[in-house]
PDB file of N, CA and C in Angstrom:
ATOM      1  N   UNK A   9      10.159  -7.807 -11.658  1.00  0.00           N
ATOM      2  CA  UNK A   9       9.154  -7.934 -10.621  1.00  0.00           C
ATOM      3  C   UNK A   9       9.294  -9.268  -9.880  1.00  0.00           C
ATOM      4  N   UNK A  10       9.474 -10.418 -10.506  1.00  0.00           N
ATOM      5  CA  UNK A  10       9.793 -11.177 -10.302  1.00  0.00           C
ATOM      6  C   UNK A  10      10.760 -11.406  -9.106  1.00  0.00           C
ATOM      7  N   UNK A  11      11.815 -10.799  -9.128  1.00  0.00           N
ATOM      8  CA  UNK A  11      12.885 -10.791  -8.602  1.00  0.00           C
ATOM      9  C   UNK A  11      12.889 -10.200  -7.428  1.00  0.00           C
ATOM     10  N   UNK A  12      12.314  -9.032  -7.212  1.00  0.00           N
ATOM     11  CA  UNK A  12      11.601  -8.171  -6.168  1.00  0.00           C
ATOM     12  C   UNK A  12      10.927  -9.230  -5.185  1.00  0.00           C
ATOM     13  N   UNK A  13       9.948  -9.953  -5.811  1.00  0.00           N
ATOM     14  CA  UNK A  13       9.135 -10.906  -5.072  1.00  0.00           C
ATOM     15  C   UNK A  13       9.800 -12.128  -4.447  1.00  0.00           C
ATOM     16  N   UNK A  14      10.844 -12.484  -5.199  1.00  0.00           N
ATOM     17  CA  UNK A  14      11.864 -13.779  -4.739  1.00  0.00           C
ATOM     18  C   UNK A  14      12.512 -13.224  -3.504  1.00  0.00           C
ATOM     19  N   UNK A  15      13.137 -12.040  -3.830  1.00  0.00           N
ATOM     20  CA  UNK A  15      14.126 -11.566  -2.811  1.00  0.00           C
ATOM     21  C   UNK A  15      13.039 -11.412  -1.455  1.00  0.00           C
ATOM     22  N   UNK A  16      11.841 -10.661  -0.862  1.00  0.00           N
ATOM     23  CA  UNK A  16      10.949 -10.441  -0.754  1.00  0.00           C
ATOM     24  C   UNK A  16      10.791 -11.930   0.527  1.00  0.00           C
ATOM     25  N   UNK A  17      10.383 -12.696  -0.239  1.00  0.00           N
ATOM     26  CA  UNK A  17       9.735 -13.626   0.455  1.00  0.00           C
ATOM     27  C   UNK A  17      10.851 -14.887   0.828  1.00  0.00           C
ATOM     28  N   UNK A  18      12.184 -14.656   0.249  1.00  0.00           N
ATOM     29  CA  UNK A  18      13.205 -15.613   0.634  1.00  0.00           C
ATOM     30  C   UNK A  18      13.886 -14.820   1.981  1.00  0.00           C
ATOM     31  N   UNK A  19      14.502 -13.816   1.321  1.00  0.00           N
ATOM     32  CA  UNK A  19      15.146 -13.056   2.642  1.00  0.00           C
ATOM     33  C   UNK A  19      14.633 -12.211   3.911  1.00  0.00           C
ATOM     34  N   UNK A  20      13.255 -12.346   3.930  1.00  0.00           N
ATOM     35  CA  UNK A  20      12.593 -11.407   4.923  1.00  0.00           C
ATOM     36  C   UNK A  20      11.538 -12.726   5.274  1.00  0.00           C
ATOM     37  N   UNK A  21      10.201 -12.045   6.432  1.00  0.00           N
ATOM     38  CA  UNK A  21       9.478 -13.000   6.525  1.00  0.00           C
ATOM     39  C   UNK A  21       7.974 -12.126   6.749  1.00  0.00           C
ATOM     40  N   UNK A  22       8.036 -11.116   5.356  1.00  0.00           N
ATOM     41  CA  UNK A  22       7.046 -10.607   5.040  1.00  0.00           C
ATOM     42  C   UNK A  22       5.868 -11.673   4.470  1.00  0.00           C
ATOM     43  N   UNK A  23       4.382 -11.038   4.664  1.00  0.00           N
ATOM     44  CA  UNK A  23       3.684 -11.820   4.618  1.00  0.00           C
ATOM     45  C   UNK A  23       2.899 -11.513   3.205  1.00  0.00           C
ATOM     46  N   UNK A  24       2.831 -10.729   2.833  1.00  0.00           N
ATOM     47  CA  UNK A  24       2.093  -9.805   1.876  1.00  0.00           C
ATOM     48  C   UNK A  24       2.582  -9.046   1.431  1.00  0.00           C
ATOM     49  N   UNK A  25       2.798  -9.053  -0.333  1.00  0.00           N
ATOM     50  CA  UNK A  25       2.903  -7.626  -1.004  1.00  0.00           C
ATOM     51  C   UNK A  25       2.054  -7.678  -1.700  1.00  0.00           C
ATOM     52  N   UNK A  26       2.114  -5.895  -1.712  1.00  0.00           N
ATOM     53  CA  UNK A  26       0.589  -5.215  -2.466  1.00  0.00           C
ATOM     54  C   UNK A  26       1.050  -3.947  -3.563  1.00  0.00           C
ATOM     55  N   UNK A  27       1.035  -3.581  -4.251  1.00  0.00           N
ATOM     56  CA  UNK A  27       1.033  -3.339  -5.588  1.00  0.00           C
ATOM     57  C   UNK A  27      -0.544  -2.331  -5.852  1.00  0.00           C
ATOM     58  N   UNK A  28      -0.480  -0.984  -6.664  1.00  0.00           N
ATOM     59  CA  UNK A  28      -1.161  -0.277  -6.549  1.00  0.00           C
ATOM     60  C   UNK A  28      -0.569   0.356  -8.073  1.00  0.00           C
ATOM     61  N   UNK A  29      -1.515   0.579  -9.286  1.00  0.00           N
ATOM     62  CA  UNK A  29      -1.148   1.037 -10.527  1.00  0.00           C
ATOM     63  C   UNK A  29      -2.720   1.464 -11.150  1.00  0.00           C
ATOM     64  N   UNK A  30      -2.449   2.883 -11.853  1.00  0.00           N
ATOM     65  CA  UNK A  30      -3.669   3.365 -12.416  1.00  0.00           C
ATOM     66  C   UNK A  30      -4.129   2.191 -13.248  1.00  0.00           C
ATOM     67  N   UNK A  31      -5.805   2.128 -13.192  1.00  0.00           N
ATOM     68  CA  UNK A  31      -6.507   1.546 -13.738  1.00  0.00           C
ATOM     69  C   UNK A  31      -6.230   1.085 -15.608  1.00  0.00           C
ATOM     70  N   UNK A  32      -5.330   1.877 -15.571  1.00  0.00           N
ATOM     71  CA  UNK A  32      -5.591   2.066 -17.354  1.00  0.00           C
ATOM     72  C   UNK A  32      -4.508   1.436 -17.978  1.00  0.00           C
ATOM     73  N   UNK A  33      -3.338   1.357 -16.634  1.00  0.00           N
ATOM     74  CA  UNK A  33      -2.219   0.712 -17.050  1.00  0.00           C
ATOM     75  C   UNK A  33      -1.809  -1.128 -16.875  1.00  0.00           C
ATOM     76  N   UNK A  34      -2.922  -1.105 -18.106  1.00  0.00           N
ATOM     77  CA  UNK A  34      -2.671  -3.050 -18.535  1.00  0.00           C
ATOM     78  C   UNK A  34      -1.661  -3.397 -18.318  1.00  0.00           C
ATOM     79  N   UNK A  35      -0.550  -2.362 -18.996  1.00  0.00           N
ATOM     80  CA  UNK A  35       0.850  -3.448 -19.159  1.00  0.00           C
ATOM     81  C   UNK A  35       1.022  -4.067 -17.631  1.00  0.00           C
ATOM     82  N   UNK A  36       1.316  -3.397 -16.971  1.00  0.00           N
ATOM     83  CA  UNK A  36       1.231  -3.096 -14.879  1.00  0.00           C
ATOM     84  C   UNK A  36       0.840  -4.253 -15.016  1.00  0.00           C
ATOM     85  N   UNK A  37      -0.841  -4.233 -15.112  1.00  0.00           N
ATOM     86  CA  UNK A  37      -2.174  -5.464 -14.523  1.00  0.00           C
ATOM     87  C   UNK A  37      -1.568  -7.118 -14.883  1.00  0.00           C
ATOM     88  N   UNK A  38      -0.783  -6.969 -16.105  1.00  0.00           N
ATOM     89  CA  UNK A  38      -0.355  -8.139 -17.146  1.00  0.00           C
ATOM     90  C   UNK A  38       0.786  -8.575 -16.164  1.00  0.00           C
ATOM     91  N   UNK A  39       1.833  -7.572 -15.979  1.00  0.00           N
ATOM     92  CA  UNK A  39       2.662  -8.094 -15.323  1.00  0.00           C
ATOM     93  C   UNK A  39       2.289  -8.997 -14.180  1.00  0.00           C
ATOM     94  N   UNK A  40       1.597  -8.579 -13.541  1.00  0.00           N
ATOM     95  CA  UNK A  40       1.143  -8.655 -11.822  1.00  0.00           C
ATOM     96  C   UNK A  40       0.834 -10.106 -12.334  1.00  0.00           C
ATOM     97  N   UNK A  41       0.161 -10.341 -12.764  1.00  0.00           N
ATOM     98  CA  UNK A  41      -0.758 -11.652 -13.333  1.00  0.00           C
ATOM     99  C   UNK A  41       0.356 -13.105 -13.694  1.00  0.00           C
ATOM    100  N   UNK A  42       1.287 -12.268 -14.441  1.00  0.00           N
ATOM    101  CA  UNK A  42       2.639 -13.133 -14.946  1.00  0.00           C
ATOM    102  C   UNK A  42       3.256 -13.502 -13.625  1.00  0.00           C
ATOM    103  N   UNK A  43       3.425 -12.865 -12.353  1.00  0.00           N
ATOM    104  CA  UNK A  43       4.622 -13.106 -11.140  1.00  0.00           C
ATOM    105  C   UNK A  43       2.942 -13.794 -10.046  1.00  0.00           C
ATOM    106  N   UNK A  44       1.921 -13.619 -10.432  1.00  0.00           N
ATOM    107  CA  UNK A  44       0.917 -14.709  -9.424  1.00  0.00           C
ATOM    108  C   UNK A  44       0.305 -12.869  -8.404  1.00  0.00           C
ATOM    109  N   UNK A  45       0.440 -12.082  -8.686  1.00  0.00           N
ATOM    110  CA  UNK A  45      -0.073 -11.050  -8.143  1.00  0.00           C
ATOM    111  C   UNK A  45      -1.630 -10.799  -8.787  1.00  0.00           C
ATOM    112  N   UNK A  46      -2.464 -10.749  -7.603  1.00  0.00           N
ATOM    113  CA  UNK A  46      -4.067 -11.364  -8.081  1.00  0.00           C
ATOM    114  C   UNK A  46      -4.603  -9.738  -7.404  1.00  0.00           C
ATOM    115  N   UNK A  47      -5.819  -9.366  -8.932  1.00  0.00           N
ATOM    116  CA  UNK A  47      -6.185  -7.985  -8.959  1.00  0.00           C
ATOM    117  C   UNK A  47      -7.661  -8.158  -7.477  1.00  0.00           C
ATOM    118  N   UNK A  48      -7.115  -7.384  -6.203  1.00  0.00           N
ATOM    119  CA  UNK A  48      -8.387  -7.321  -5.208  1.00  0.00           C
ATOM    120  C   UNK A  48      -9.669  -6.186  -5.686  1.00  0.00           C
ATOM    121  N   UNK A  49      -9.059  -5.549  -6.462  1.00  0.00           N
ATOM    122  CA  UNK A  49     -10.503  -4.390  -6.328  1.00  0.00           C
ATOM    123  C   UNK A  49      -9.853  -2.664  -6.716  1.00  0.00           C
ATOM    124  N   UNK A  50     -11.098  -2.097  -7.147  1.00  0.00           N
ATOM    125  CA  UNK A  50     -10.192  -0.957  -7.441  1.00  0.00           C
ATOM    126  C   UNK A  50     -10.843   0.017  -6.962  1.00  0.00           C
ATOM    127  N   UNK A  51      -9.377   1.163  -6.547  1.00  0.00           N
ATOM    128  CA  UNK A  51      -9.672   2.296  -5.786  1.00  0.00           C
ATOM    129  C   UNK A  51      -9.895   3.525  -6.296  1.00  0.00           C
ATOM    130  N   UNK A  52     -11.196   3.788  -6.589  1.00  0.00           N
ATOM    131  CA  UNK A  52     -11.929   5.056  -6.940  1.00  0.00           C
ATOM    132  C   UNK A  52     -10.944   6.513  -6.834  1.00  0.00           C
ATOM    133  N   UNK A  53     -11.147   7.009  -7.909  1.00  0.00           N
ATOM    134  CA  UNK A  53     -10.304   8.064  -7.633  1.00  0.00           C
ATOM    135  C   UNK A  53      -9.155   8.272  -6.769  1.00  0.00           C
ATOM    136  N   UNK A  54      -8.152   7.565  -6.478  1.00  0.00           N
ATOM    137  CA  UNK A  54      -7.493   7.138  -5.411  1.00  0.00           C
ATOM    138  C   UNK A  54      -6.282   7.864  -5.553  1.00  0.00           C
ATOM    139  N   UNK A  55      -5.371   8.149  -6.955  1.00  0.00           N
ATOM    140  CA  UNK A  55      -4.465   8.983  -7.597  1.00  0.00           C
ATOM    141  C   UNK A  55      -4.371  10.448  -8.357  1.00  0.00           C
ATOM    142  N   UNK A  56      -4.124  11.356  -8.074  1.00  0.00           N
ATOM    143  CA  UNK A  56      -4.378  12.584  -8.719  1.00  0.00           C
ATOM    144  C   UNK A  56      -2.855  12.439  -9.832  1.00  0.00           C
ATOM    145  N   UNK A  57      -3.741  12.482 -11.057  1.00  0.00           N
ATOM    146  CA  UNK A  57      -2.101  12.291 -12.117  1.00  0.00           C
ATOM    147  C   UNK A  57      -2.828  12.993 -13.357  1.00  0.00           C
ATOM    148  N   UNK A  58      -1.806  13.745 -14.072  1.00  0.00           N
ATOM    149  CA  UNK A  58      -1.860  14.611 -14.822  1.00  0.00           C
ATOM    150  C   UNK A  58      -2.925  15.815 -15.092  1.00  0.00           C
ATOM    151  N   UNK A  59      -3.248  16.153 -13.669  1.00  0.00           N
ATOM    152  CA  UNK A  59      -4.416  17.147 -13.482  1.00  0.00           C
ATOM    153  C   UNK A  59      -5.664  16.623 -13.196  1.00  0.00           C
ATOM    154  N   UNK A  60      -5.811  15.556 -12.824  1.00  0.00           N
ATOM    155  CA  UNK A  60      -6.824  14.760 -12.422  1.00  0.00           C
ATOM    156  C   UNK A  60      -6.860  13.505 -11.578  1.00  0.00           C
ATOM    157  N   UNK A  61      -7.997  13.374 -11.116  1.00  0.00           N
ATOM    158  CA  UNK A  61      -8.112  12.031 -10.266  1.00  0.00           C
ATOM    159  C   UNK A  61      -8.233  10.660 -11.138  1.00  0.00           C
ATOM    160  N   UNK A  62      -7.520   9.104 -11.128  1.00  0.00           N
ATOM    161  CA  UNK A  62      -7.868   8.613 -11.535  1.00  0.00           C
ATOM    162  C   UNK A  62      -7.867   7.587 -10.622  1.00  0.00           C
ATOM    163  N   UNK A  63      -8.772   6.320 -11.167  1.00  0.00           N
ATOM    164  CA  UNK A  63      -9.342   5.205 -10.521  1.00  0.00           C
ATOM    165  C   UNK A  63      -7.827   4.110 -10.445  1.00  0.00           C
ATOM    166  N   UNK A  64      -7.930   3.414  -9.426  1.00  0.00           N
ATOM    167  CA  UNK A  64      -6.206   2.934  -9.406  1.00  0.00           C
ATOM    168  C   UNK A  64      -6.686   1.349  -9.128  1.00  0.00           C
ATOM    169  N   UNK A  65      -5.732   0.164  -9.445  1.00  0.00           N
ATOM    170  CA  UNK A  65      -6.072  -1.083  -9.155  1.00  0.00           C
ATOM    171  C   UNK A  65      -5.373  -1.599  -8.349  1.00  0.00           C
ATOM    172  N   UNK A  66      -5.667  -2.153  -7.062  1.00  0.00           N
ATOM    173  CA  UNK A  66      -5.087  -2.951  -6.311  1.00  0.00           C
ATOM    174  C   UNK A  66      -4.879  -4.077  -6.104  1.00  0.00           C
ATOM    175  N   UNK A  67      -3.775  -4.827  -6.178  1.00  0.00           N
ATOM    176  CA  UNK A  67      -3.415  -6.070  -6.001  1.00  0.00           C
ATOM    177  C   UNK A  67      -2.334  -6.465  -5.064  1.00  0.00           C
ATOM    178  N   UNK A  68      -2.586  -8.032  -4.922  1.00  0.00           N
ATOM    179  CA  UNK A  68      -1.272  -8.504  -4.280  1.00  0.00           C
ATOM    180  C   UNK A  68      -0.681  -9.627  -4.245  1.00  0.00           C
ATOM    181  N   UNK A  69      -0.214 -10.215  -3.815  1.00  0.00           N
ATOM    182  CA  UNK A  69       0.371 -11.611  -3.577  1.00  0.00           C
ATOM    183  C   UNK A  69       0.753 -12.105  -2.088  1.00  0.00           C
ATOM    184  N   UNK A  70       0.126 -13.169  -1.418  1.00  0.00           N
ATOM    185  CA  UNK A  70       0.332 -13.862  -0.078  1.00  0.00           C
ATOM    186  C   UNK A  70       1.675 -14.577  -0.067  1.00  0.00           C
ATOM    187  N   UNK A  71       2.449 -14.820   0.965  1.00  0.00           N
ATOM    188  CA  UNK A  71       3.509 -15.645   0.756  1.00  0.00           C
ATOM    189  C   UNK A  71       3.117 -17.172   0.356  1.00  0.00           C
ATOM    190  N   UNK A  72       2.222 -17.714   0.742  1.00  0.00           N
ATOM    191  CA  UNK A  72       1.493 -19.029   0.666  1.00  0.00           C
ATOM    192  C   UNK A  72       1.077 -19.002  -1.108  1.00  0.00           C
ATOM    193  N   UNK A  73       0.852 -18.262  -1.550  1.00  0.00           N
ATOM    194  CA  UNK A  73       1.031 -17.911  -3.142  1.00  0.00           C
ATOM    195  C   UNK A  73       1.913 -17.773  -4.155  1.00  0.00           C
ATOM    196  N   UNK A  74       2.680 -17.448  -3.368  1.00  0.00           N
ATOM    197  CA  UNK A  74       4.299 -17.113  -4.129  1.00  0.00           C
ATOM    198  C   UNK A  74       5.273 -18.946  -4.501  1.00  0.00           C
ATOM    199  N   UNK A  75       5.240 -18.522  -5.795  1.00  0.00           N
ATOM    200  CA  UNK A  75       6.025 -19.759  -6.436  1.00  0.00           C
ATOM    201  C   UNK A  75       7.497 -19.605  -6.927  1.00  0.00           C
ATOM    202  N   UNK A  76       8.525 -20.116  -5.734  1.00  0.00           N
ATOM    203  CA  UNK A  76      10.095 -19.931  -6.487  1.00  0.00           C
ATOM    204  C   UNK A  76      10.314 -21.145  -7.189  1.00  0.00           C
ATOM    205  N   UNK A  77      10.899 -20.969  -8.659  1.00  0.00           N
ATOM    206  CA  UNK A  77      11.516 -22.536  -8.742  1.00  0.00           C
ATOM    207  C   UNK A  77      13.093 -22.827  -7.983  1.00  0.00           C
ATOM    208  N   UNK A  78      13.991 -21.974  -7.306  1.00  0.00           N
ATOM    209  CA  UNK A  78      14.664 -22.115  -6.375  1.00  0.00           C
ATOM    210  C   UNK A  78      14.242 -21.566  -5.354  1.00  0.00           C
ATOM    211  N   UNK A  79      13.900 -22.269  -4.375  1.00  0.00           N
ATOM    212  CA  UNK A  79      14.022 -21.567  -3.073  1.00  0.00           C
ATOM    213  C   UNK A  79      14.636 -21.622  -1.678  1.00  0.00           C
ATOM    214  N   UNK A  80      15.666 -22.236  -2.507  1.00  0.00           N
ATOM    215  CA  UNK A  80      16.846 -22.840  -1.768  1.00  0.00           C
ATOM    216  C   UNK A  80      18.061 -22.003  -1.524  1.00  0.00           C
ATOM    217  N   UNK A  81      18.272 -20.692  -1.996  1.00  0.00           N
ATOM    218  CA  UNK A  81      18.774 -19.249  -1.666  1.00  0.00           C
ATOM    219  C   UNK A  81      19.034 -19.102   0.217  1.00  0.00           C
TER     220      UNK A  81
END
């Protein structure tokens, strides 16, 4: 994920990524948290998965947020 985000904000001059994972999936939430991706709010029934609707969490990261220790790429 990490890496995604380096490439992301070194080689382009995107301003925002956003990130969207069912509510239930911590591991996801943990990651996001580890690369500086901050949880905005969550979207109600937003995913239909395994025969049902579930509640989904949205997050993201600003470029002004994003920390390379090289960013000299």
């Amino acid at each position: 994920l990490k890496i995604i985000l380096d490439t992301l904000f070194l080689k382009t001059s995107v301003h925002r990524v956003q990130a969207v994972t069912a509510y239930e999936n911590k591991v996801v939430q943990h990651q996001w948290r580890q690369v500086g991706i901050q949880t905005e709010g969550i979207l109600r029934e937003f995913m239909y998965l395994d025969g049902h609707y579930v509640d989904c969490c949205l997050g993201s990261i600003l470029r002004k947020e994003w920390d390379c220790s090289d960013k000299t790429q």
